Coordinates of C-alpha atoms in Angstrom, one line a residue:
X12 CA 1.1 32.1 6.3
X13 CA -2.6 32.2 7.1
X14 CA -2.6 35.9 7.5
X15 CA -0.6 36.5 4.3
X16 CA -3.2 34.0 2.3
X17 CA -6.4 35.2 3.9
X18 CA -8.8 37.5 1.7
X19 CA -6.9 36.2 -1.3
X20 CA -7.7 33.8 -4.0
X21 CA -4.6 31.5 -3.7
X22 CA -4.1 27.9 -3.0
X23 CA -1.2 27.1 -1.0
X24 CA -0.1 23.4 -1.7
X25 CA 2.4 22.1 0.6
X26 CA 4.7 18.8 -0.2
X27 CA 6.3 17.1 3.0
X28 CA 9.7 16.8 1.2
X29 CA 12.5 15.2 2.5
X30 CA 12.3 16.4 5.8
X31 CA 9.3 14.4 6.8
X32 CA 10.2 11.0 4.0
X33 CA 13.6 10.5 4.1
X34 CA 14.2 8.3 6.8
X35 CA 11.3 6.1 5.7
X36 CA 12.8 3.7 3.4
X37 CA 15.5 1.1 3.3
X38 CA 17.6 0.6 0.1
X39 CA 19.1 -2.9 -0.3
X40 CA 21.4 -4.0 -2.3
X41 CA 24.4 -7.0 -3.0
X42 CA 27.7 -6.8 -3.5
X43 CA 28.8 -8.1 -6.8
X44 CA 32.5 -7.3 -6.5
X45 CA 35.5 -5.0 -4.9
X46 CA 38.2 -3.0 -6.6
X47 CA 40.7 -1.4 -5.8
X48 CA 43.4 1.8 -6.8
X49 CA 46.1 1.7 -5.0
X50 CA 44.7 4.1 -2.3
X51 CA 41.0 3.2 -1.8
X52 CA 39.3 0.8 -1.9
X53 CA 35.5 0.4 -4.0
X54 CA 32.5 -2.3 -3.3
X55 CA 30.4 -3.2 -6.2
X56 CA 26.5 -3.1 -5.4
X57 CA 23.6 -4.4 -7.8
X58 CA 22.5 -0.5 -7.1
X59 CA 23.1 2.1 -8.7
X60 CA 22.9 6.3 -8.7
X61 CA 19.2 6.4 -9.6
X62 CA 18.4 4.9 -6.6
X63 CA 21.0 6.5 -4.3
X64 CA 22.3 9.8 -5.5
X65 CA 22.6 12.4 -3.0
X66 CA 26.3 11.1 -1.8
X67 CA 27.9 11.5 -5.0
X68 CA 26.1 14.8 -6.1
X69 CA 27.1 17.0 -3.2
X70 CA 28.9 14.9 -0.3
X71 CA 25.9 14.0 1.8
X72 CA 26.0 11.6 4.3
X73 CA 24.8 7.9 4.0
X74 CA 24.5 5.6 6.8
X75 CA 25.7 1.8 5.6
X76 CA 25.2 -1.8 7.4
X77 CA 25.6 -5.3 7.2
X78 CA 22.5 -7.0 8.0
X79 CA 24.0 -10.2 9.0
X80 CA 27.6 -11.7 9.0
X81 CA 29.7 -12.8 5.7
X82 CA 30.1 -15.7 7.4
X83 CA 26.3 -16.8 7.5
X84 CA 24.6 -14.8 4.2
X85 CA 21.0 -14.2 4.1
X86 CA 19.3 -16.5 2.4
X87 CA 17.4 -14.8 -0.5
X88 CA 14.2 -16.6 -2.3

C-alpha cells in the first residue's frame, strides 16, 4: 500500500473492523420464557436483534453459555 500511496495526495484511513473487535465483548441477557412448535424448541431472552444480529441475517455462528447452574441463579443487584 505504501508504494501505491507514496507521491500522492491521499489519506488512507484504516478501521480495525470486526476482525480485530469482535471477540471483545460479552452480550448478556435473561431468559424470560420458552416456546415451542412442535419441532423446535425457542428461549426467550431480554435481548433482542439490534444487539445480536449476525445469526439471523446470514447463518453465522454464535457461541452460547450458561454462566452458572439453574439450580443456583446469579444473583443480580
Amino acid at each position: 500500500m505504501r508504494d501505491l500511496l507514496t507521491g500522492r495526495d491521499l489519506t488512507l484511513i484504516i478501521e480495525p473492523g470486526r476482525s480485530l473487535v469482535a471477540n471483545t465483548a460479552v452480550l448478556v441477557n435473561r431468559v424470560t420464557g420458552v416456546k415451542s412448535n412442535g419441532n423446535k424448541n425457542f428461549i426467550v431472552i431480554d435481548g433482542s436483534m439490534s444487539e445480536l444480529i449476525r445469526p439471523s441475517l446470514y447463518g453465522a455462528y454464535q457461541v452460547h453459555s450458561i454462566p452458572s447452574s439453574p439450580a443456583h441463579p446469579l444473583a443480580l443487584p
